[in-house]
Tab-separated table of C-alpha atoms and ligand atoms in Angstrom:
chain	number	residue	atom	x	y	z
A	1	MET	CA	-65.041	9.357	5.705
A	2	VAL	CA	-65.273	13.138	5.370
A	3	HIS	CA	-66.511	14.767	8.568
A	4	ARG	CA	-68.703	17.804	7.863
A	5	PRO	CA	-69.887	20.208	10.549
A	6	PRO	CA	-73.690	20.305	10.877
A	7	SER	CA	-75.215	23.091	8.782
A	8	THR	CA	-77.883	23.915	11.358
A	9	VAL	CA	-78.049	23.701	15.130
A	10	LYS	CA	-80.407	21.086	16.587
A	11	ARG	CA	-83.298	22.447	18.648
A	12	MET	CA	-81.626	24.057	21.636
A	13	LYS	CA	-83.041	24.038	25.142
A	14	LEU	CA	-83.531	27.736	25.827
A	15	SER	CA	-83.978	29.409	29.177
A	16	ILE	CA	-83.876	32.973	30.442
A	17	VAL	CA	-82.741	34.545	33.706
A	18	LEU	CA	-85.347	35.531	36.267
A	19	SER	CA	-84.506	36.990	39.655
A	20	THR	CA	-86.672	35.607	42.457
A	21	GLN	CA	-86.219	38.893	44.335
A	22	GLN	CA	-85.541	42.515	43.460
A	23	ALA	CA	-81.885	42.994	42.542
A	24	GLN	CA	-79.494	45.648	41.313
A	25	PHE	CA	-77.959	43.341	38.670
A	26	GLN	CA	-78.860	44.860	35.300
A	27	ALA	CA	-78.820	41.798	33.054
A	28	ALA	CA	-81.375	39.676	34.942
A	29	THR	CA	-83.906	40.069	32.172
A	30	PHE	CA	-86.925	39.536	34.429
A	31	LYS	CA	-87.446	40.766	37.993
A	32	GLY	CA	-90.545	41.375	40.070
A	33	ASP	CA	-93.741	39.349	40.308
A	34	LEU	CA	-92.779	35.706	39.974
A	35	GLU	CA	-95.974	34.230	38.553
A	36	THR	CA	-96.506	37.003	36.002
A	37	ASN	CA	-92.950	36.607	34.798
A	38	LEU	CA	-93.045	32.806	34.619
A	39	ALA	CA	-96.278	32.995	32.607
A	40	ARG	CA	-94.680	35.460	30.179
A	41	ILE	CA	-91.480	33.451	29.800
A	42	ALA	CA	-93.464	30.274	29.010
A	43	SER	CA	-95.714	32.118	26.565
A	44	PHE	CA	-92.701	33.324	24.564
A	45	GLY	CA	-91.621	29.695	24.036
A	46	TYR	CA	-88.754	29.307	26.477
A	47	ASP	CA	-88.260	25.768	27.808
A	48	GLY	CA	-86.808	26.840	31.118
A	49	VAL	CA	-86.041	29.596	33.558
A	50	GLU	CA	-82.682	30.211	35.203
A	51	LEU	CA	-83.342	31.470	38.712
A	52	ALA	CA	-81.154	34.053	40.402
A	53	ILE	CA	-81.479	33.384	44.120
A	54	ARG	CA	-79.618	35.539	46.615
A	55	ASP	CA	-80.367	33.369	49.638
A	56	PRO	CA	-82.357	30.107	49.533
A	57	LYS	CA	-83.720	30.956	53.006
A	58	LEU	CA	-85.764	33.742	51.409
A	59	VAL	CA	-87.449	31.451	48.894
A	60	ASP	CA	-90.683	29.532	49.393
A	61	LEU	CA	-89.549	26.397	47.601
A	62	ASP	CA	-92.956	24.710	47.395
A	63	ASN	CA	-94.534	27.814	45.901
A	64	LEU	CA	-91.653	28.225	43.461
A	65	GLU	CA	-91.758	24.610	42.374
A	66	GLY	CA	-95.538	24.709	41.974
A	67	LEU	CA	-95.345	27.779	39.740
A	68	VAL	CA	-92.501	26.465	37.626
A	69	ARG	CA	-94.458	23.253	37.107
A	70	LYS	CA	-97.715	25.129	36.384
A	71	TYR	CA	-96.040	26.881	33.446
A	72	ASN	CA	-94.266	23.711	32.325
A	73	LEU	CA	-90.812	25.223	32.700
A	74	ARG	CA	-87.575	23.577	33.779
A	75	VAL	CA	-84.853	25.126	35.923
A	76	PRO	CA	-81.423	24.370	34.447
A	77	ALA	CA	-79.326	26.562	36.743
A	78	ILE	CA	-79.388	28.717	39.851
A	79	GLY	CA	-77.408	31.977	39.858
A	80	THR	CA	-75.871	33.020	43.178
A	81	GLY	CA	-74.107	36.331	42.424
A	82	GLN	CA	-76.591	38.551	44.221
A	83	ALA	CA	-75.051	37.441	47.527
A	84	TRP	CA	-72.055	39.489	46.359
A	85	GLY	CA	-74.033	42.287	44.723
A	86	GLU	CA	-76.424	42.885	47.604
A	87	GLU	CA	-74.535	41.546	50.656
A	88	GLY	CA	-70.832	41.676	49.756
A	89	LEU	CA	-70.282	37.944	50.338
A	90	SER	CA	-67.271	36.432	48.609
A	91	PHE	CA	-64.859	33.491	48.680
A	92	THR	CA	-61.907	35.901	48.576
A	93	ASP	CA	-62.742	38.425	51.270
A	94	PRO	CA	-59.815	39.056	53.661
A	95	ASP	CA	-62.177	38.383	56.581
A	96	PRO	CA	-62.296	34.608	57.231
A	97	ILE	CA	-65.825	34.922	58.631
A	98	VAL	CA	-67.081	36.411	55.369
A	99	ARG	CA	-65.357	33.618	53.454
A	100	ARG	CA	-66.965	30.981	55.701
A	101	VAL	CA	-70.436	32.544	55.384
A	102	SER	CA	-70.000	32.634	51.595
A	103	ILE	CA	-69.070	28.945	51.432
A	104	GLU	CA	-72.034	28.041	53.645
A	105	ARG	CA	-74.308	30.194	51.471
A	106	ILE	CA	-73.303	28.265	48.360
A	107	LYS	CA	-73.738	24.940	50.166
A	108	SER	CA	-77.201	26.077	51.265
A	109	HIS	CA	-78.225	26.121	47.584
A	110	ILE	CA	-77.659	22.356	47.307
A	111	PRO	CA	-81.156	21.255	48.461
A	112	VAL	CA	-82.873	23.744	46.100
A	113	VAL	CA	-80.674	22.837	43.196
A	114	SER	CA	-81.093	19.094	43.694
A	115	HIS	CA	-84.857	19.623	43.770
A	116	PHE	CA	-84.759	21.053	40.245
A	117	GLY	CA	-81.891	18.974	38.855
A	118	ALA	CA	-80.091	22.271	38.224
A	119	ILE	CA	-76.468	23.339	38.444
A	120	ILE	CA	-75.003	25.954	40.782
A	121	ILE	CA	-73.466	28.995	39.133
A	122	ILE	CA	-70.388	30.530	40.695
A	123	GLY	CA	-70.264	34.054	39.328
A	124	LEU	CA	-69.391	37.136	41.321
A	125	ILE	CA	-69.461	35.334	44.667
A	126	ARG	CA	-65.847	34.427	43.823
A	127	GLY	CA	-65.148	38.096	44.729
A	128	ILE	CA	-62.361	40.421	43.646
A	129	VAL	CA	-58.799	40.895	44.865
A	130	LYS	CA	-59.423	43.267	47.764
A	131	PRO	CA	-56.893	46.018	48.681
A	132	GLY	CA	-53.993	44.606	50.689
A	133	VAL	CA	-54.579	41.027	49.439
A	134	ASP	CA	-52.114	39.310	47.141
A	135	HIS	CA	-53.614	37.854	43.933
A	136	ALA	CA	-52.005	34.434	44.585
A	137	LEU	CA	-53.500	34.318	48.091
A	138	ALA	CA	-56.960	35.223	46.752
A	139	MET	CA	-56.625	32.378	44.232
A	140	ASP	CA	-55.685	29.966	47.044
A	141	TRP	CA	-58.813	30.975	48.982
A	142	LEU	CA	-60.879	30.573	45.832
A	143	VAL	CA	-59.518	27.076	45.138
A	144	GLU	CA	-60.145	25.974	48.744
A	145	ALA	CA	-63.709	27.301	48.710
A	146	LEU	CA	-64.489	25.690	45.361
A	147	ARG	CA	-63.072	22.353	46.496
A	148	GLU	CA	-65.217	22.384	49.615
A	149	CYS	CA	-68.380	23.403	47.724
A	150	SER	CA	-67.910	20.985	44.852
A	151	GLU	CA	-67.159	18.099	47.200
A	152	ALA	CA	-70.360	18.819	49.152
A	153	ALA	CA	-72.312	19.118	45.881
A	154	ARG	CA	-70.908	15.880	44.504
A	155	LEU	CA	-72.572	13.928	47.327
A	156	LYS	CA	-75.894	14.965	45.768
A	157	ASP	CA	-74.718	14.546	42.175
A	158	ILE	CA	-74.716	18.278	41.609
A	159	ARG	CA	-72.403	20.212	39.325
A	160	LEU	CA	-70.934	23.684	39.822
A	161	ALA	CA	-70.054	26.028	36.973
A	162	LEU	CA	-67.678	28.948	37.369
A	163	GLU	CA	-68.199	31.822	34.957
A	164	PRO	CA	-65.183	33.719	33.605
A	165	ILE	CA	-66.305	37.348	34.032
A	166	ASN	CA	-64.839	40.375	32.264
A	167	ARG	CA	-62.132	42.575	33.819
A	168	TYR	CA	-64.490	45.469	34.578
A	169	GLU	CA	-66.462	43.339	37.055
A	170	THR	CA	-63.764	41.253	38.753
A	171	THR	CA	-60.003	40.822	39.004
A	172	LEU	CA	-60.252	37.035	39.411
A	173	VAL	CA	-60.724	34.627	36.460
A	174	ASN	CA	-61.617	36.834	33.506
A	175	ASN	CA	-61.179	34.425	30.617
A	176	THR	CA	-61.518	30.796	29.620
A	177	ALA	CA	-57.777	30.015	29.838
A	178	GLN	CA	-57.800	31.114	33.491
A	179	GLY	CA	-61.023	29.169	34.009
A	180	LEU	CA	-59.443	25.975	32.673
A	181	GLU	CA	-56.398	26.460	34.904
A	182	LEU	CA	-58.668	26.863	37.899
A	183	ILE	CA	-60.496	23.643	37.032
A	184	GLU	CA	-57.169	21.810	37.053
A	185	ARG	CA	-56.337	23.227	40.462
A	186	VAL	CA	-59.715	22.425	42.013
A	187	GLY	CA	-59.488	18.903	40.606
A	188	THR	CA	-63.087	17.708	41.007
A	189	ASP	CA	-64.994	16.369	38.001
A	190	ASN	CA	-68.302	18.054	38.955
A	191	PHE	CA	-66.693	21.498	38.604
A	192	GLY	CA	-66.741	23.123	35.153
A	193	LEU	CA	-67.356	26.396	33.362
A	194	LEU	CA	-70.236	28.633	32.449
A	195	LEU	CA	-69.382	30.587	29.322
A	196	ASP	CA	-71.138	33.904	28.683
A	197	THR	CA	-70.933	35.454	25.210
A	198	PHE	CA	-70.992	38.992	26.633
A	199	HIS	CA	-67.858	38.397	28.709
A	200	MET	CA	-66.243	36.339	25.935
A	201	ASN	CA	-66.672	39.187	23.470
A	202	ILE	CA	-64.615	41.396	25.800
A	203	GLU	CA	-61.955	38.901	26.893
A	204	GLU	CA	-61.469	36.142	24.298
A	205	PRO	CA	-59.385	36.784	21.159
A	206	ASP	CA	-61.479	34.189	19.288
A	207	ILE	CA	-64.808	33.135	20.819
A	208	GLU	CA	-65.169	29.948	18.763
A	209	ALA	CA	-61.583	28.807	19.493
A	210	SER	CA	-62.195	29.305	23.218
A	211	ILE	CA	-65.419	27.304	23.089
A	212	ARG	CA	-63.541	24.468	21.376
A	213	ALA	CA	-60.751	24.643	23.990
A	214	CYS	CA	-63.257	24.350	26.854
A	215	GLY	CA	-65.063	21.418	25.191
A	216	ALA	CA	-66.554	19.005	27.714
A	217	ARG	CA	-65.795	21.434	30.543
A	218	ILE	CA	-68.697	23.647	29.446
A	219	PHE	CA	-71.491	22.993	31.938
A	220	HIS	CA	-73.742	25.959	31.125
A	221	PHE	CA	-73.984	28.768	28.556
A	222	HIS	CA	-75.208	32.376	28.778
A	223	VAL	CA	-76.131	34.426	25.736
A	224	ALA	CA	-76.275	38.183	25.347
A	225	ASP	CA	-75.146	40.185	22.360
A	226	SER	CA	-72.012	42.383	22.270
A	227	ASN	CA	-73.905	45.280	23.890
A	228	ARG	CA	-75.523	42.921	26.440
A	229	TRP	CA	-78.874	43.369	24.731
A	230	TYR	CA	-80.811	40.345	23.405
A	231	PRO	CA	-79.141	38.143	20.734
A	232	GLY	CA	-79.581	39.892	17.413
A	233	ALA	CA	-79.228	43.405	18.844
A	234	GLY	CA	-75.449	43.600	18.510
A	235	HIS	CA	-72.672	42.258	16.322
A	236	LEU	CA	-72.088	38.696	17.627
A	237	ASN	CA	-72.488	35.821	15.171
A	238	PHE	CA	-74.709	33.444	17.133
A	239	LYS	CA	-74.984	30.997	14.274
A	240	SER	CA	-71.265	30.392	14.309
A	241	ILE	CA	-71.045	30.457	18.131
A	242	LEU	CA	-73.870	27.968	18.675
A	243	LYS	CA	-72.723	25.645	15.891
A	244	THR	CA	-69.298	25.566	17.526
A	245	LEU	CA	-70.870	24.902	20.918
A	246	GLU	CA	-72.926	22.030	19.541
A	247	ALA	CA	-69.884	20.568	17.799
A	248	THR	CA	-68.164	20.202	21.198
A	249	GLY	CA	-70.899	17.714	22.129
A	250	TYR	CA	-72.633	20.218	24.444
A	251	ARG	CA	-76.250	19.237	24.958
A	252	GLY	CA	-76.985	21.549	27.889
A	253	TRP	CA	-78.962	24.766	28.065
A	254	VAL	CA	-78.516	28.087	26.344
A	255	SER	CA	-79.693	30.719	28.773
A	256	GLY	CA	-80.548	34.313	27.930
A	257	GLU	CA	-79.002	36.783	30.344
A	258	PHE	CA	-79.467	40.198	28.815
A	259	ILE	CA	-80.533	43.701	29.717
A	260	PRO	CA	-84.310	44.197	29.669
A	261	LYS	CA	-84.268	46.768	26.858
A	262	PRO	CA	-86.290	48.195	25.272
A	263	ASP	CA	-88.257	46.239	27.904
A	264	ALA	CA	-88.124	42.694	29.311
A	265	GLU	CA	-90.944	41.310	27.144
A	266	MET	CA	-89.615	42.732	23.884
A	267	ALA	CA	-86.056	41.618	24.674
A	268	ALA	CA	-87.163	38.069	25.575
A	269	GLN	CA	-89.296	37.745	22.443
A	270	LYS	CA	-86.752	39.185	20.026
A	271	GLY	CA	-84.002	37.094	21.605
A	272	ILE	CA	-85.836	33.806	21.213
A	273	ILE	CA	-86.890	34.618	17.650
A	274	HIS	CA	-83.271	35.272	16.723
A	275	LEU	CA	-81.978	32.112	18.403
A	276	ARG	CA	-84.698	29.848	17.010
A	277	GLN	CA	-83.905	31.045	13.472
A	278	ILE	CA	-80.447	29.521	13.752
B	301	LER	C1	-73.647	36.670	35.767
B	301	LER	O1	-74.001	35.517	35.064
B	301	LER	C2	-72.802	37.544	34.937
B	301	LER	O2	-72.685	37.345	33.757
B	301	LER	C3	-72.081	38.656	35.556
B	301	LER	O3	-71.936	39.713	34.656
B	301	LER	C4	-72.628	39.107	36.859
B	301	LER	O4	-72.271	40.415	37.107
B	302	MN	MN1	-73.506	35.525	32.778
């Protein structure tokens, strides 16, 4: 029997990033008033909203859940990187107290995440190799922290996804090959990868080949174009990328994480139109 790749991508579950609090991170497409933003996101046709939460203690979970339900949205993933961006928390800080607080912060997301049936994103909270720290030692700290967090998450059937992030933002785990090596070292089956087309365009020699190599280890997927604007605003071939993703068997979410330009509404609308055309 001849096996032919599908000519179109099945209807994808699309979400978009919304920060539950003000944040410096540029590519959280929506920030500010929660209800207004959830209403807009739903009206543009998104199925879900990926929430960036710096600290679960600061979130009124009942209110959040009520609003998400009111606008018939799902929450596929919770981003945690603002704990690094705003507070400097990381798994690889030379100070053991900072490392402990960072691990506890990630574990504190477990009740929120299990509420929504979401996954926990490990982005910049992995940290960077700080001055005076050896790269191998930072990797050891990272592996230990990820083992502890993924073992705690597994008790609640929760998955964690580490995002390879480009070299200009971190010195730890920049590409998918390093991400796969890390998965081997951590050794827990609820720990996988979040691939982001913006970072892949900088770090991967061949985006489609890297997606195929990650296969079943892909737990979540971020889309932004080459310039980190909405899909369709740069030179990435989303048709080819998403067909390749689907061919791996991935049936998870495709989440828009792009700069709110020319403004958040326009970016969200143009992005979804481009992706739905595929
Ligand atoms: C977060 O998902 C991300 O892609 C990083 O660029 C955060 O800085
Ligand atoms: Mn991302």
